[in-house]
Coordinates of C-alpha atoms in Angstrom, one line a residue:
M121 CA -0.2 -23.4 -25.8
L122 CA -4.0 -23.0 -26.4
S123 CA -5.8 -20.5 -28.5
L124 CA -9.6 -20.0 -27.8
A125 CA -12.1 -19.6 -30.6
L126 CA -15.0 -17.8 -29.0
T127 CA -18.4 -17.3 -30.3
V128 CA -19.8 -14.5 -28.3
A129 CA -23.5 -13.5 -27.9
L130 CA -24.0 -10.4 -25.8
R131 CA -26.9 -10.0 -23.7
R132 CA -28.0 -8.1 -20.6
D133 CA -28.3 -9.3 -17.1
P134 CA -32.0 -8.8 -16.1
D135 CA -31.1 -8.6 -12.6
G136 CA -28.1 -6.4 -12.4
G137 CA -27.9 -4.6 -15.8
Q138 CA -24.3 -5.6 -16.2
P139 CA -23.1 -6.4 -19.7
M140 CA -22.4 -10.2 -20.1
A141 CA -21.1 -12.6 -22.7
V142 CA -21.9 -16.2 -23.3
A143 CA -19.0 -18.0 -25.0
S144 CA -18.4 -21.6 -26.1
I145 CA -14.9 -22.6 -26.0
E146 CA -13.1 -24.8 -28.5
K147 CA -9.4 -26.0 -27.7
R148 CA -6.9 -26.0 -30.5
V149 CA -3.4 -26.8 -30.4
A150 CA -1.2 -23.7 -31.5
P151 CA 2.3 -24.0 -32.9
A152 CA 5.0 -23.8 -30.3
A153 CA 6.1 -20.2 -29.9
S154 CA 9.8 -19.2 -29.7
V155 CA 11.0 -17.8 -26.4
S156 CA 13.7 -15.2 -26.6
A157 CA 16.2 -15.2 -23.8
T158 CA 17.4 -12.2 -22.1
A159 CA 20.4 -11.8 -19.9
D160 CA 18.8 -8.9 -17.9
P161 CA 15.6 -9.9 -16.0
A162 CA 14.8 -6.3 -15.4
T163 CA 14.3 -5.7 -19.1
A164 CA 12.5 -8.8 -19.9
T165 CA 8.9 -8.8 -21.0
P166 CA 6.7 -9.9 -18.0
R167 CA 5.2 -13.3 -18.4
G168 CA 1.5 -13.5 -18.5
P169 CA -0.7 -15.0 -15.6
A170 CA -0.1 -18.7 -15.0
S171 CA -3.6 -19.7 -14.7
A172 CA -7.2 -18.9 -15.9
A173 CA -8.1 -17.6 -12.5
Q174 CA -5.2 -15.2 -12.5
L175 CA -6.1 -14.0 -15.9
E176 CA -9.6 -13.4 -14.8
N177 CA -8.4 -11.5 -11.7
S178 CA -6.0 -9.3 -13.6
A179 CA -8.8 -8.4 -16.3
G180 CA -11.3 -7.6 -13.5
V181 CA -14.0 -10.0 -14.8
T182 CA -16.2 -12.5 -13.0
V183 CA -16.6 -15.9 -14.8
T184 CA -19.4 -18.3 -14.1
R185 CA -19.0 -21.7 -15.7
A186 CA -21.7 -24.3 -16.6
G187 CA -24.7 -23.1 -14.7
E188 CA -28.3 -23.9 -15.1
D189 CA -28.9 -20.8 -17.0
A190 CA -26.2 -21.7 -19.6
P191 CA -25.1 -25.4 -19.3
E192 CA -23.1 -25.3 -22.4
A193 CA -21.3 -22.0 -21.9
I194 CA -19.6 -19.6 -19.6
V195 CA -21.0 -16.3 -18.4
I196 CA -18.5 -13.4 -18.3
T197 CA -19.6 -10.3 -16.1
I198 CA -17.7 -7.1 -17.1
P199 CA -17.2 -4.6 -14.3
D200 CA -18.1 -1.0 -14.6
E201 CA -14.8 0.5 -15.6
S202 CA -15.9 4.0 -14.5
R203 CA -16.0 2.9 -10.9
T204 CA -12.6 0.9 -10.9
I205 CA -9.6 2.8 -9.5
R206 CA -6.5 1.5 -10.9
L207 CA -2.8 2.2 -9.7
A208 CA -0.1 3.3 -12.0
T209 CA 2.1 0.5 -13.3
A210 CA 5.3 -0.1 -11.3
P211 CA 8.0 0.3 -11.7
D212 CA 7.8 3.4 -13.8
S213 CA 11.0 3.5 -15.8
R214 CA 11.2 7.4 -15.2
L215 CA 11.3 6.8 -11.5
V216 CA 13.9 4.2 -10.9
E217 CA 17.7 3.9 -11.1
R218 CA 19.9 0.7 -10.9
S219 CA 22.1 0.1 -7.9
R220 CA 23.9 -2.7 -6.3
Y221 CA 20.8 -3.4 -4.3
G222 CA 18.3 -3.3 -7.1
M223 CA 16.1 -0.6 -8.4
L224 CA 15.9 2.5 -6.3
P225 CA 13.4 5.2 -6.5
K226 CA 14.3 8.6 -7.8
L227 CA 12.8 11.9 -9.0
G228 CA 11.3 11.9 -12.4
P229 CA 11.0 14.6 -15.1
E230 CA 8.7 17.4 -14.9
G231 CA 7.9 17.0 -11.1
A232 CA 7.0 13.3 -11.3
T233 CA 7.8 11.6 -8.0
P234 CA 7.1 8.0 -6.6
A235 CA 4.9 9.8 -3.8
K236 CA 2.6 11.2 -6.6
V237 CA 2.8 8.6 -9.3
Y238 CA 2.4 5.5 -7.1
A239 CA -0.4 6.8 -4.9
R240 CA -3.8 5.5 -4.9
P241 CA -6.2 8.0 -6.7
L242 CA -9.0 9.4 -4.6
G243 CA -11.6 8.7 -7.4
A244 CA -14.9 10.5 -7.8
E245 CA -16.2 12.7 -5.0
P246 CA -18.8 11.0 -2.8
T247 CA -22.4 11.8 -3.8
V248 CA -23.1 12.6 -0.3
K249 CA -21.0 14.9 1.9
P250 CA -18.9 12.8 4.2
A251 CA -19.4 13.0 7.9
G252 CA -15.6 12.4 8.2
R253 CA -12.7 10.7 6.5
I254 CA -10.2 8.0 7.9
A255 CA -6.9 7.0 6.5
L256 CA -5.6 3.6 7.8
L257 CA -2.2 2.2 7.4
V258 CA -1.7 -1.6 8.1
G259 CA 2.0 -2.6 8.5
G260 CA 3.9 -5.7 9.2
L261 CA 3.3 -7.3 5.9
G262 CA 5.6 -9.4 3.8
I263 CA 6.9 -11.7 6.6
S264 CA 4.0 -14.1 7.0
Q265 CA 2.7 -15.3 3.6
N266 CA -0.7 -16.3 5.0
G267 CA -1.2 -13.1 7.0
T268 CA 0.0 -11.0 4.0
A269 CA -2.4 -12.8 1.8
D270 CA -5.3 -12.3 4.1
A271 CA -4.6 -8.5 4.4
I272 CA -4.4 -8.1 0.7
A273 CA -7.7 -10.0 0.1
K274 CA -9.8 -8.9 3.0
L275 CA -8.9 -5.2 3.7
P276 CA -10.7 -2.5 1.7
A277 CA -8.7 -1.2 -1.2
P278 CA -8.3 2.3 0.2
V279 CA -6.4 0.8 3.2
S280 CA -2.7 1.4 2.6
L281 CA -0.3 -1.4 3.3
A282 CA 3.3 -1.2 4.7
F283 CA 5.7 -4.0 4.0
A284 CA 8.8 -5.0 6.0
P285 CA 12.0 -5.3 4.0
Y286 CA 12.9 -8.7 5.3
G287 CA 10.3 -10.7 3.5
T288 CA 10.7 -13.1 0.6
E289 CA 9.2 -12.6 -2.9
L290 CA 8.5 -9.1 -2.0
E291 CA 8.2 -7.6 -5.5
R292 CA 5.6 -10.2 -6.4
T293 CA 3.7 -9.8 -3.2
V294 CA 3.7 -6.0 -3.4
Q295 CA 2.5 -6.0 -7.1
R296 CA -0.4 -8.3 -6.1
A297 CA -1.4 -5.8 -3.3
R298 CA -1.2 -2.9 -5.7
G299 CA -3.2 -4.9 -8.3
E300 CA -5.9 -5.1 -5.6
G301 CA -5.9 -1.3 -5.4
H302 CA -3.7 -0.8 -2.2
E303 CA -1.1 1.8 -2.3
V304 CA 2.0 0.5 -0.5
F305 CA 4.7 1.8 1.9
L306 CA 8.2 0.5 3.0
Q307 CA 8.8 0.1 6.6
L308 CA 12.4 1.2 7.7
P309 CA 13.9 -0.5 10.5
M310 CA 15.1 2.1 13.0
E311 CA 17.1 1.9 16.3
P312 CA 14.8 1.8 19.4
F313 CA 15.7 3.0 22.9
D314 CA 16.4 -0.6 24.1
Y315 CA 18.6 -1.7 21.2
P316 CA 20.1 -4.2 20.9
D317 CA 17.8 -6.2 23.4
N318 CA 15.0 -5.1 20.9
D319 CA 16.6 -5.5 17.5
P320 CA 14.8 -4.6 14.4
G321 CA 17.2 -6.6 12.2
P322 CA 20.6 -6.4 10.5
H323 CA 19.8 -3.4 8.3
T324 CA 18.6 -1.2 11.2
L325 CA 19.4 2.5 10.9
L326 CA 21.5 3.5 13.9
T327 CA 22.6 6.5 15.9
G328 CA 26.2 7.1 17.2
P329 CA 29.3 5.8 15.7
K330 CA 27.6 3.4 13.2
A331 CA 25.5 6.2 11.7
P332 CA 27.7 6.6 8.6
D333 CA 26.6 3.1 7.5
N334 CA 22.9 4.3 7.4
I335 CA 22.8 5.4 3.7
D336 CA 24.1 2.1 2.6
K337 CA 21.5 0.3 4.8
L338 CA 18.8 2.7 3.6
H339 CA 19.6 1.8 -0.1
W340 CA 19.5 -1.9 0.8
A341 CA 15.9 -1.4 2.1
L342 CA 14.9 0.9 -0.7
G343 CA 15.9 -1.7 -3.3
R344 CA 13.8 -4.6 -1.9
F345 CA 10.8 -3.8 -3.9
T346 CA 9.3 -1.1 -6.2
G347 CA 6.0 0.9 -6.3
Y348 CA 5.9 2.3 -2.9
V349 CA 4.7 5.9 -2.2
G350 CA 7.1 6.4 0.8
I351 CA 8.5 5.0 4.0
V352 CA 7.3 4.6 7.6
N353 CA 9.4 4.0 10.6
F354 CA 9.5 0.5 12.2
L355 CA 10.3 1.1 15.9
G356 CA 13.0 3.8 15.9
G357 CA 12.4 5.7 19.3
R358 CA 16.0 6.6 19.7
F359 CA 16.7 7.1 16.0
T360 CA 13.8 9.5 15.3
A361 CA 14.7 11.4 18.4
D362 CA 18.2 12.1 17.1
E363 CA 18.2 14.8 14.4
S364 CA 21.9 14.5 13.7
A365 CA 21.3 10.8 12.6
L366 CA 17.9 11.5 11.1
S367 CA 18.9 14.4 8.8
P368 CA 21.2 12.6 6.3
V369 CA 18.4 10.0 5.8
L370 CA 15.8 12.5 5.2
R371 CA 18.0 14.4 2.7
E372 CA 18.4 11.0 0.8
L373 CA 14.5 10.5 1.0
A374 CA 13.8 14.0 -0.2
G375 CA 16.0 13.5 -3.2
R376 CA 14.1 10.4 -4.2
G377 CA 10.7 11.9 -4.1
L378 CA 9.2 9.8 -1.3
M379 CA 6.6 10.4 1.4
V380 CA 7.5 9.9 5.1
I381 CA 5.0 8.7 7.7
D382 CA 5.7 8.8 11.5
D383 CA 3.9 5.8 13.1
G384 CA 3.3 7.9 16.1
S385 CA 4.9 5.3 18.5
S386 CA 7.4 7.6 20.2
A387 CA 6.4 10.9 21.9
R388 CA 10.0 12.2 21.3
S389 CA 10.0 11.4 17.5
Q390 CA 11.1 14.4 15.4
L391 CA 10.4 12.4 12.2
A392 CA 7.3 14.2 10.8
A393 CA 8.6 17.8 11.9
A394 CA 12.1 17.3 10.5
A395 CA 10.7 15.8 7.3
D396 CA 8.5 18.9 6.9
R397 CA 11.6 21.2 7.3
A398 CA 13.2 19.1 4.6
R399 CA 10.3 19.8 2.3
I400 CA 9.1 16.2 2.3
P401 CA 5.5 15.5 2.3
A402 CA 5.0 13.9 5.8
L403 CA 2.3 12.7 8.0
K404 CA 1.9 11.6 11.6
I405 CA -0.3 8.8 12.8
D406 CA -3.0 9.9 15.3
R407 CA -3.6 6.5 17.0
V408 CA -2.9 2.8 16.8
V409 CA -6.0 0.8 16.8
D410 CA -4.7 -2.6 18.0
G411 CA -2.3 -1.7 20.8
V412 CA -4.4 -4.1 22.7
T413 CA -5.0 -7.2 20.5
R414 CA -8.5 -8.2 21.6
A415 CA -11.5 -7.8 19.5
D416 CA -13.4 -5.8 21.8
A417 CA -10.5 -3.3 22.4
I418 CA -10.0 -2.9 18.6
D419 CA -13.6 -2.3 18.2
K420 CA -13.4 0.4 20.9
E421 CA -10.5 2.1 19.1
L422 CA -12.2 2.0 15.7
A423 CA -15.4 3.6 17.2
A424 CA -13.1 6.3 18.7
L425 CA -11.5 6.7 15.3
E426 CA -14.9 7.5 13.8
N427 CA -15.5 10.3 16.4
T428 CA -12.1 11.8 15.7
A429 CA -13.0 11.8 11.9
R430 CA -16.4 13.5 12.6
E431 CA -14.9 16.1 14.9
Q432 CA -11.7 16.9 12.8
G433 CA -12.6 16.0 9.3
I434 CA -9.8 13.4 9.0
A435 CA -8.4 10.8 11.3
V436 CA -5.2 8.9 10.6
A437 CA -4.5 5.5 12.2
A438 CA -2.3 2.5 12.0
A439 CA -2.6 -1.3 12.7
S440 CA -0.6 -4.5 12.4
A441 CA -1.4 -7.3 10.1
L442 CA -2.5 -9.6 12.9
P443 CA -5.4 -12.0 12.1
V444 CA -7.7 -10.4 14.8
S445 CA -6.9 -6.8 13.5
I446 CA -7.7 -7.8 9.9
E447 CA -10.9 -9.5 10.9
R448 CA -12.2 -6.5 12.9
I449 CA -11.1 -3.9 10.4
N450 CA -12.8 -5.8 7.5
R451 CA -16.1 -6.1 9.7
W452 CA -16.0 -2.5 10.8
A453 CA -15.3 -1.2 7.2
Q454 CA -18.5 -2.7 5.9
S455 CA -20.4 -0.3 8.4
L456 CA -18.9 2.9 7.3
E457 CA -21.0 3.7 4.3
A458 CA -24.2 3.8 6.4
K459 CA -22.3 6.2 8.7
K460 CA -21.2 8.4 5.9
I461 CA -17.5 7.8 6.9
V462 CA -15.1 7.6 3.9
L463 CA -11.9 5.6 3.8
V464 CA -9.0 7.4 2.1
P465 CA -5.5 6.3 1.2
M466 CA -2.7 7.6 3.4
S467 CA -1.2 9.7 0.5
A468 CA -4.4 11.7 0.3
A469 CA -4.8 12.3 4.1
R470 CA -2.4 15.0 4.1
G471 CA -4.6 17.1 1.8
F472 CA -7.5 16.9 4.3
R473 CA -5.4 18.0 7.2
S474 CA -6.0 21.1 9.2
P475 CA -3.2 22.9 11.1
K476 CA -5.2 22.3 14.4
T477 CA -5.3 18.5 14.1
T478 CA -3.0 16.1 15.9
G479 CA 0.2 15.4 14.1
S480 CA -0.5 17.9 11.4
L481 CA 2.0 19.9 9.4
K482 CA 2.3 23.6 9.0
S483 CA 1.2 23.3 5.3
T484 CA -1.8 21.5 4.0
G485 CA -2.6 20.3 0.5
S486 CA -1.9 17.4 -1.8
L487 CA 1.6 15.7 -2.2
Q488 CA 4.3 18.2 -3.3

């Protein structure tokens, strides 16, 4: 183990006004530290970052080493904390319970819910009144490691991310996404009309005779990772149209304090309306921006999304974590400030809804 003896001289950056530190580094060998073993990994103290780069990233600092300005030192640029939006730590011990499938979300004391606690805060009000707001959910993460890494790194932090339950190392990947400021959702596989020709996987929620197994399948999916605001359907045309199959699942979600998002893929879906009747904070997607996976088609959909935001105040959209989608959204997002369009997380979009807008609910306001 190495300990660092730092001699720090503070100075101001004449170009940016950011506080900076110049530090010389001396390596010393520290005595070996004892490591206590624990039988329960859930109660173990998390290990620190494995590398200097991870340490710097988790601290939010920028480190420049051995430059012309300071050949014998490193320059540490400290971010403006007042502008940094940090998500709550997950899992929150008040909001989880153990199960055979891992940690499941639950209602906490004094009205605390995963939908509220794990949501990305809106932050300070814009200095200029927005011309419109857009909430965007990008789904299909967790399966492809490269695609997931690109989405986490390249998409703006207010873009919400939805993870499929079938990926590997989901807990670690989700926490990395949340560390970058993205609130996250869990995608629940649901029965489509052409099932089993179109099969969302072995833990798909089903209608008909196999519906009694749905709560067990739901618990399996809910236990795949922690820190999510709520769920969004994956496929599910038949399931979301069948209220007898949908109702037990929604009762379970209501009792766990989760938000529900209808991805808007089925015109017959009752998901958002049924969730509203169950007093679950719910939202329905207005449009999918990459239904046609060409750059020009995606650009056209994003422009239409801006018009909806200007006309209605808020537009809610979804996309998949395809390379072309990530690239076009990243490029498009850089133009929004000049247009006075503000990106907001999905959890906040409901509060900006009007009863007249597409997919809106009868009630408006923040998560309840």
